[in-house]
Structure formats: structure tokens, C-alpha cells
């Protein structure tokens, strides 16, 4: 009994301040409840109060029970058995060094595992309410990076002293932090707890112990003092062990979070137990290192208390707030108001008119190119056709079998071929020879080399068409730059290449823009589809315009599909007020500087580049990647649409975003990942909105053409950005709805690409030819 009483007294002697300090230290590392105080105090109430009670009146069995509770089941039986026989008799045994083995290496590993599980519970949204290890967020999101500065007042309440500190944080390398502190009301008895009582092992310790016990009013024998010594050793060793186990759990989690083979880290420690106990620190270090052998752990004693830390937290928060403000300022330029979007719509409408009018057509940026497609499919199309699909992510050769009649069917076979960059940017002859080489391979594959099939050529670039089967390339866009093609009829270039090959014959019937192919593909399923949109590598739209409005074709009756080539919108400077310096940088780095400015703000090929330019700027300003511009970040095109889409996915946790960035070679922290995600979101949102403003102009134009108050219409859509991006289509739809409230627009995703549409156009072309031949 008396030994336990002494144990309690020993803790009483720590004095409130030290007890609280312990609590602070342990609470800081999330360990108090389970590691040390819980069992001893039997609850989480005021620790000092409990220990004081033991020291004076109440029986000390509580402390003992607690120790038993912490032991393993076998040990518990052993201990309980002992206790039943005779408390005092077995006290010596209990305190003997054998009991050290209660916390064996294996037990500590076990506790470490349990603690990791409890950490998981604490972190989980659903499990947190019942979790014991609460893992409370602190909103401290970053450690100091040396760029903090300012004067701060820190209050340090809860330790031995209430301190008020004035902390000056500068960027001076020699003395970055200067502090002045004022200490208030340090009660006398706090000063007594000098820590000497920790070293009860020494002779002096024994003497001190004797003093303490005598002060307690007992008459201790030398054995009693020895027993107390044992108690203290056991309790403090076990505390160090348990804290090591939980610290080990934290370190192993950190290691897994970082995904590194070896963790190198520093643990900042404070607390009187750690500082004053003669063996505590050594034991803790040793055990932690043994428990996490795959980590290099350094322990750093906090010399200046947590007041300095509080000031640093404030300084970091200031830095982060300031950074956040500057980042938001940067991104604000991308956040367009409804007024600005309405302005984009209005300007698009003006450019549409300029493209359609004869006298302005030449200098118009939005070319409104006639396609000679006069109607959407009516189900009577029939035959076997070959189709080429060039200009998107993939180059495809297709065989399309269309069957008319009651049960309309379309059967498609296709093969994807690569177009190497040196071919895209080589000579025109090389490019067309490569295309013909792929067709030859496909015909071999299908066993159809001898059939002279009609061919529809989806060519996703601006072409001046004078008929269905003639298209003069206005300019290359996206990643193409083959020489000797601009200004040439690409159908002729293809025919010549087929001739050069001398292997097969083909009848090139139609050249089709991908927007038109998409509109036709969708119109085959849904007759109200009269608009085509591509939101992919490039950006463009087409729609059925009244023939009388297409002045360069002439005619009064009916409609014709116009390939708008809206990617060039803004090339005359009409969008300069919303273009940012990042858009300009992307333009300057592109193959076609000054051209396709709207496309460069809203298509998949360029969004990643805009993001990269912003990231470079934020890194230069020290807000990202620790201010280091890596080689990867300097690499053009690293942010493909698919990465953007992944990063912006709502289902991804930050750690996964970070993993994607790391996969891209960008060594990012979680903070970096948050910023990168926001940058991506802002850039893609603007893209979807301005694309929506363009579409609002188109549908309103169609409505006005038809003199309607309200228009119901379907838009056929294709493109990787629209299909893969998690938010693009939603924001795009929303914008169209907001900016063209008099139109009900149904968006239909093209599942079969534009090759099918090209084959349908070819089928109509063939039929028309037959009709023309019959008439002559
Ligand atoms: C379609 C077509 C392609 C077209 C593409 C746009 O499915 O068949 O020819 O260019 O969509 O998508 P992408 O994102 O690949 O540029
Ligand atoms: C081209 C268009 C094409 C669009 C989508 C643009 O770069 O100029 O003809 O429709 O990309 O592929």
C-alpha cells in the first residue's frame, strides 16, 4: 500500500506545472490518453487533482489497477494473481525488472499497429465521432519556409508560466527570430519541481526519496525507498516505451504517406519529462529507432518553448494568407463575369456576320466556310464506304457499311494509326504518302484492295470548299505543319498520293470537317441535330445556316452547313481584354503564333499549357514547388488533357493529385497540390464558359434565322475535353443555358466519331452524282 502511495506522491511532486507540461507535450503528439496518463489517472480529468488525492487520502489501488490494465492479458493474469495474494508482498516482485518485459518489442509493435489503426479511425469521416485518437485538424498547413516575416505577439498559456512574447520574424539568415518575453505569475511551488526527483536512482536520489516519503508522514525503510525507485523506473520506462510506440506509428504513417523507402525526418520535442528525466530521452530515441528501423529520425529539443512556435504558426499563416491573396489575384483574371461572357457572345455574333457577308468575308476571322452539305441524313443512305479521320487525337481508317430500309444499320470497322510528329511537321508529300500507306495496310487487313470504294475524308482543319470534293487548306492548326499544303486542295493531294502508290484505286467523294462529321453522325440518330461541336484537341462548331445568308455561295432556297472555324475568333484582337499574359505566352510558344486565339483559350491542346505557364509564374514567385522550376515544368505539353481531367476529378483525394503530379515528375507537397488543382479548375472553367458563350451565339442566331421566340435544338458533340473532363460539359451546358435563355439545347454525345458522318455525307454525295449523271 505504502509503495503505491509513494508512487502517487512521486507524481504529486511533479507539481501542476510539470504535469500540465507533460500533458502539453503528450497532447501535442496525440499520446496522452493512451500512453501514459490515461491508465494512471483513470480518466482524462485534471491529472494533478487525481494524483494529489492519492497522495493524501484515498487508497492508491486506482493507479495499480491502471497499470494492470495496460499489461498484456497474460501479464495481467500474472499481476492480478499476485495482487490477490498479497498486495504488499508482491509489490517488490511487481516492481522488479522482470516487469519491464511487460512491454516487449513485440508488444510495442503491436501497440504501434493498434495506434495506426486508431489514427485511421480518427481521420475517417464516418469513424471519427467514435474514434479515441481524434486526429484533430490544426489548420497548420505548412511549416516555415524561411520567407516569413513580421512582428507577432504570442500568448503561451497552459504551461508552467503564462507568457506573453513579442516575436520578430525576419529573413535575416543569422538571427531570423528575435523574441522578448514577459512571464506572469509563476507560483512558488512550480519552481520547486526542479526535476531532481526524477533521479531517484542515485544515492542522492535515494536521499531525496527518503525526504519525500518522510514529508508524506510515513517512516520509510531503505527497502521502501528502493521500491519507490523501482516504481519510478518502471513507470517512466513504460511511458517512454509507449510514447515510442505511438510515435513509431506516426512515423510509419508519414513514411507511407510520402511513399518513400526511407523516411528522413525530425521530431520536435518539448516537455519537462523529456528534458529532465535522466533516461527518458535516451530510452525514447532508442526505442523509436528500433521500432521504425527504415527511418532516420532526428530529435530536436525545442529550446524556446511553444510561444515561438505559435508565433511561427502565425507567421506562416500570414505568409500563406498573403500568398493565397496573390494567387487569387492571378486567377481572378480567368474568372469571367456574366457581363463579360455576354460580351464574348455578342462579339462572336458580330464575327459570324462578318464571316457570312461577302464584303467582310475576306478579312473575317471566323470564316463561316461553306461545306456543300445541304441536309442532314434521312435514312435512305446506303452502301459501303471508306472513311479517313485525320486531325484529332487519333488518325483512323474506317470501313463503314450503311444499310437503309426499315431496319437501318451502320456497321463500322476501323484501325487507328499513329502519325509521327516528324510526319506531321515534315513535307506535305510525306504526310499524304503516310496516309496512303495506312489506307493500303487497312485494305490488306480487310482484304478489300481490289474494290474501288467511295471515300469520305474527315479532315479537321479549315478548308475553303468550292464543292463537296474540293477543299483548299486555309491554314494548319493544332500540331500540324506539313509544308506545301496550305493553299492546296487536299483532296488533290490525297489523289496524287494514291496514284504514286499504284496499289489501289479510290473514289474520293467528300471532304468533311470533323464538326460536320459529328453533326451528321448525331443527326442520323436524332433528326433535330443541326449543330456540331468539337471540344477536343481543337475547338470548332458548324451548323445549318440559311443559304441566303451565306453570301459567298449564293442561293435563296434551303440551308447549308457552315464550318464556322471559330477557333480563329479573336485573331483580330477582339478578345484581347480577356486574354491574360499566360494566354499570350502559350500563343508565343505555339506553332502558329497569333492564330487560333479563341481555340488557344478553350481547347484541350492548350489548356494544359496555360496551366503550365501559370504554374511557372507561381513557382517563380515562390508560391509553389519550393520555388524550384524543375526541368519537367519547363517541358512543353506535359499537362495533357487527360492529366488535367484526372487532377480535377472530385473523387481524387489530395494525396492522389499529388501522386499524379509526382508521376509527371513534379515533386509537390499537399499544399502545392491544392494550388495546382485550383489553377486547373479555373483554367478549364473559363474554357467551358467561353466555349458556352460561343455556342449561345450560334443557337440564338439559328433561332433568329427562323424568326422564333423559342428554339428547341440538338447539338452533336465530340472531343476528348468534352468527354473526359469531369466538369467541362456541365459548366458548358450551364453557360449556354444562361446566355441563350430562349433556346432549349439538347446535347448529344457522338459515340461513333465523325468517320460515320463522313460516310453518310459520302453516301449522299454518291447519290447526287448519280442523279446529276442521269440528268445530263
Ligand atoms: C471525333 C473525330 C475526330 C475529331 C475528334 C475530336 O471523334 O472522329 O476526327 O477530330 O472527335 O476529338 P479529339 O479530342 O481527339 O481532338
Ligand atoms: C480546326 C477545325 C477543327 C477543330 C476541331 C481546329 O483546330 O481548325 O477545323 O474542326 O480544330 O478538331
Coordinates of N, CA, C and O and ligand atoms in Angstrom, one line a residue, residues 391-392 459-463 475-478 513-516 534-541 563 565-568 596 599 603 606, ligand 2:
X391 N -6.8 14.5 -87.9 CA -6.8 15.8 -87.2 C -7.1 15.8 -85.7 O -6.9 16.8 -85.1
X392 N -7.6 14.7 -85.2 CA -7.9 14.6 -83.8 C -6.8 13.9 -83.1 O -5.6 13.8 -83.6
X459 N -11.3 15.7 -92.5 CA -10.0 16.5 -92.5 C -10.3 17.7 -91.5 O -11.0 18.6 -91.9
X460 N -9.8 17.6 -90.3 CA -10.2 18.5 -89.2 C -9.4 19.8 -89.2 O -8.8 20.1 -88.2
X461 N -9.4 20.5 -90.3 CA -8.6 21.7 -90.5 C -9.5 22.7 -91.4 O -10.3 22.2 -92.1
X462 N -9.2 24.0 -91.3 CA -10.1 24.9 -92.1 C -9.8 24.7 -93.6 O -8.6 24.8 -94.0
X463 N -10.9 24.5 -94.3 CA -10.7 24.3 -95.8 C -11.7 25.2 -96.5 O -12.9 25.1 -96.2
X475 N -5.2 27.0 -93.5 CA -4.0 27.1 -92.6 C -4.0 25.8 -91.8 O -5.1 25.3 -91.4
X476 N -2.8 25.3 -91.4 CA -2.8 24.2 -90.5 C -3.1 24.7 -89.1 O -2.8 25.9 -88.8
X477 N -3.7 23.9 -88.3 CA -3.9 24.3 -86.9 C -3.4 23.1 -86.0 O -2.8 22.2 -86.5
X478 N -3.6 23.2 -84.7 CA -3.2 22.2 -83.8 C -1.7 21.9 -84.0 O -0.9 22.7 -84.2
X513 N -15.3 18.4 -92.6 CA -14.7 18.8 -91.3 C -15.2 17.9 -90.2 O -16.4 17.4 -90.3
X514 N -14.5 17.8 -89.1 CA -14.9 16.9 -88.0 C -16.2 17.3 -87.4 O -17.0 16.5 -86.9
X515 N -16.4 18.7 -87.3 CA -17.6 19.2 -86.7 C -18.8 18.7 -87.6 O -19.9 18.3 -87.0
X516 N -18.6 18.7 -88.9 CA -19.7 18.4 -89.8 C -20.0 16.9 -89.7 O -21.1 16.4 -89.6
X534 N -17.0 20.5 -81.6 CA -15.9 19.7 -81.2 C -15.2 20.4 -80.1 O -14.8 21.6 -80.2
X535 N -15.1 19.8 -78.9 CA -14.3 20.3 -77.8 C -13.3 19.3 -77.5 O -13.5 18.4 -76.6
X536 N -12.2 19.3 -78.2 CA -11.2 18.3 -78.1 C -9.8 18.9 -78.2 O -9.6 19.9 -77.5
X537 N -8.9 18.3 -79.0 CA -7.6 18.8 -79.2 C -7.8 20.3 -79.7 O -7.1 21.2 -79.2
X538 N -8.7 20.4 -80.6 CA -9.0 21.8 -81.1 C -10.5 22.1 -80.7 O -11.1 21.3 -80.1
X539 N -10.9 23.3 -81.2 CA -12.3 23.7 -80.9 C -12.9 24.3 -82.1 O -12.3 25.1 -82.8
X540 N -14.2 23.9 -82.4 CA -14.9 24.4 -83.5 C -16.3 24.0 -83.5 O -16.7 23.1 -82.7
X541 N -17.1 24.7 -84.3 CA -18.5 24.3 -84.4 C -19.0 24.5 -85.9 O -18.4 25.2 -86.7
X563 N -19.0 25.4 -91.8 CA -18.0 25.1 -90.8 C -17.5 26.5 -90.3 O -16.8 27.2 -91.1
X565 N -15.2 27.5 -88.1 CA -13.8 27.7 -87.8 C -13.7 28.8 -86.8 O -13.0 29.8 -86.9
X566 N -14.4 28.6 -85.7 CA -14.5 29.6 -84.6 C -13.2 29.7 -83.8 O -13.0 30.6 -83.0
X567 N -12.3 28.7 -84.0 CA -11.0 28.7 -83.3 C -10.2 30.0 -83.5 O -9.5 30.4 -82.7
X568 N -10.5 30.6 -84.7 CA -9.7 31.8 -85.0 C -10.4 33.1 -84.5 O -9.8 34.2 -84.7
X596 N -5.6 31.4 -84.1 CA -6.5 30.5 -83.3 C -6.5 30.9 -81.9 O -6.3 30.1 -81.0
X599 N -9.4 29.3 -79.8 CA -9.1 27.9 -79.6 C -8.0 27.7 -78.5 O -8.1 26.8 -77.7
X603 N -9.3 25.0 -75.9 CA -9.3 23.6 -76.4 C -8.2 22.8 -75.6 O -7.3 23.3 -75.0
X606 N -4.4 23.2 -75.5 CA -3.7 24.4 -75.0 C -4.0 24.6 -73.5 O -3.2 25.3 -72.8
Ligands
LIG2 C1 -9.6 23.1 -86.7 C2 -11.0 22.8 -87.1 C3 -11.4 21.6 -86.3 C4 -11.1 21.7 -84.8 C5 -11.5 20.5 -84.0 C6 -9.4 23.2 -85.3 O1 -8.1 23.5 -85.0 O2 -9.2 24.4 -87.4 O3 -11.2 22.6 -88.4 O4 -12.8 21.4 -86.5 O5 -9.8 22.0 -84.7 O6 -10.8 19.4 -84.4

